[in-house]
Amino acid sequence: MKKIFITSQYPGESVKRLSEKYDVVVYPKSTLPTHEELLENAKDSVALITTVADVVNKKLIDCCPDLKIVFNSGVGYENVDIPYASEKGIFVTNTPNVLTETTADLAWALMFSVARRIIEADTYVREGQFACGHPSLLLGMNIHEKTLGVYGMGRIGSAVARRAKGFNMRVIYQNRNNNQKAEDETGAEFVDFETLLKESDFIVITAPLTEETRGRFGQEEFQKMKSTSIIVNVGRGPIIKEAELASALKDGLIWGAGLDVFENEPQVNEELLNLKNTVLVPHIGSASVETREKMVDMAVTSVELALRGEVPKYLVNPEVIKTVEY
Ligand code: 8YV
């Protein structure tokens, strides 16, 4: 039987479908495999179902001479050596759309948690400190009627902006190009980067990591932001210079930060860990039961198609069609 390696466990029944026809090996631990374990387990597979934290490099691809598809479970795919996969005739697919709304929900969860100091408040109650509802207790920031600045107006950015309507917010955004569809749908206004920094009460980063976005937010940018503003990152960690963010938060240049992604995942800047005005979560943007079930279902469908010699949906390397051998 042909082998398929899946680097993590998923909810739902979809994987069973594959097990009927293939030798499916699922990495059994609650962590992801180390690169050595990945190489060892992936060896000789015809399909891999990976996450954005698994490094799919030349060495791995060379371990699997019969590899037909890498289904990368996530919208980002900077972990995969795309040119090499294409050269070897391997399909690489991702999971756009399916996780858009779930990730936008998390961006809002972070906005709420930071603005209304939910984690601090929860700790306060659990520690038995709740003696009375004092008027100066745990004062936060309003969200409604403020200005939301979206950095990266793609699918997730648009979904974040759409939610702002219910809070009567002004929405401004910065993107490589203006996104007319998002403007029509959300009423968002395209502004330059300086304006985004100066006028936003909340900046939500939903951009992918590119040469242009890497390190885009640092000391200089935090200085231009409002001292009452909150920054949220559900895009990619290296877009923010983490050490400079920690200093900005300590010095009161900005009010708070909510982070789902980090510069050197899974490591987190020590100083950030010690700050109260941060809410830090471990890259759970798309982590809902329903969305994970949909993601793995897409994976199973794409793998089945690729192994039948058909072109799967959501190819991120369409150039492979020229090299793929059927
Ligand atoms: C992860 C993500 O894929 O879609 C992306 O690019 O970063 C996330 O959805 C997910 O958390 C699984 O690792």
PDB file of C-alpha atoms in Angstrom, residues 3-7 38 41-43 45-50 56 60 64 67 69-72 303:
ATOM      1  CA  LYS A   3       2.162   5.546   2.293  1.00  0.00           C
ATOM      2  CA  ILE A   4       0.731   8.887   3.420  1.00  0.00           C
ATOM      3  CA  PHE A   5       2.185  10.724   6.391  1.00  0.00           C
ATOM      4  CA  ILE A   6       0.129  13.243   8.382  1.00  0.00           C
ATOM      5  CA  THR A   7       2.140  15.325  10.839  1.00  0.00           C
ATOM      6  CA  LEU A  38       9.578  14.261   9.951  1.00  0.00           C
ATOM      7  CA  ASN A  41       8.280   9.254   9.014  1.00  0.00           C
ATOM      8  CA  ALA A  42       7.843  10.915   5.648  1.00  0.00           C
ATOM      9  CA  LYS A  43      10.372   8.651   3.942  1.00  0.00           C
ATOM     10  CA  SER A  45       5.462   8.693   1.234  1.00  0.00           C
ATOM     11  CA  VAL A  46       3.371   9.530  -1.816  1.00  0.00           C
ATOM     12  CA  ALA A  47       1.547  12.310   0.038  1.00  0.00           C
ATOM     13  CA  LEU A  48       2.266  14.485   3.056  1.00  0.00           C
ATOM     14  CA  ILE A  49      -0.260  16.450   5.075  1.00  0.00           C
ATOM     15  CA  THR A  50       1.795  19.078   6.888  1.00  0.00           C
ATOM     16  CA  VAL A  56       9.329  20.935   3.823  1.00  0.00           C
ATOM     17  CA  LEU A  60      12.664  16.119   2.963  1.00  0.00           C
ATOM     18  CA  CYS A  64      10.320  10.847  -0.835  1.00  0.00           C
ATOM     19  CA  LEU A  67       5.920  12.158  -3.512  1.00  0.00           C
ATOM     20  CA  ILE A  69       1.468  16.119  -3.140  1.00  0.00           C
ATOM     21  CA  VAL A  70       2.231  18.209  -0.085  1.00  0.00           C
ATOM     22  CA  PHE A  71      -1.031  19.392   1.397  1.00  0.00           C
ATOM     23  CA  ASN A  72      -0.010  22.241   3.677  1.00  0.00           C
ATOM     24  CA  VAL A 303      -4.691  13.925  -1.733  1.00  0.00           C
TER      25      VAL A 303
END
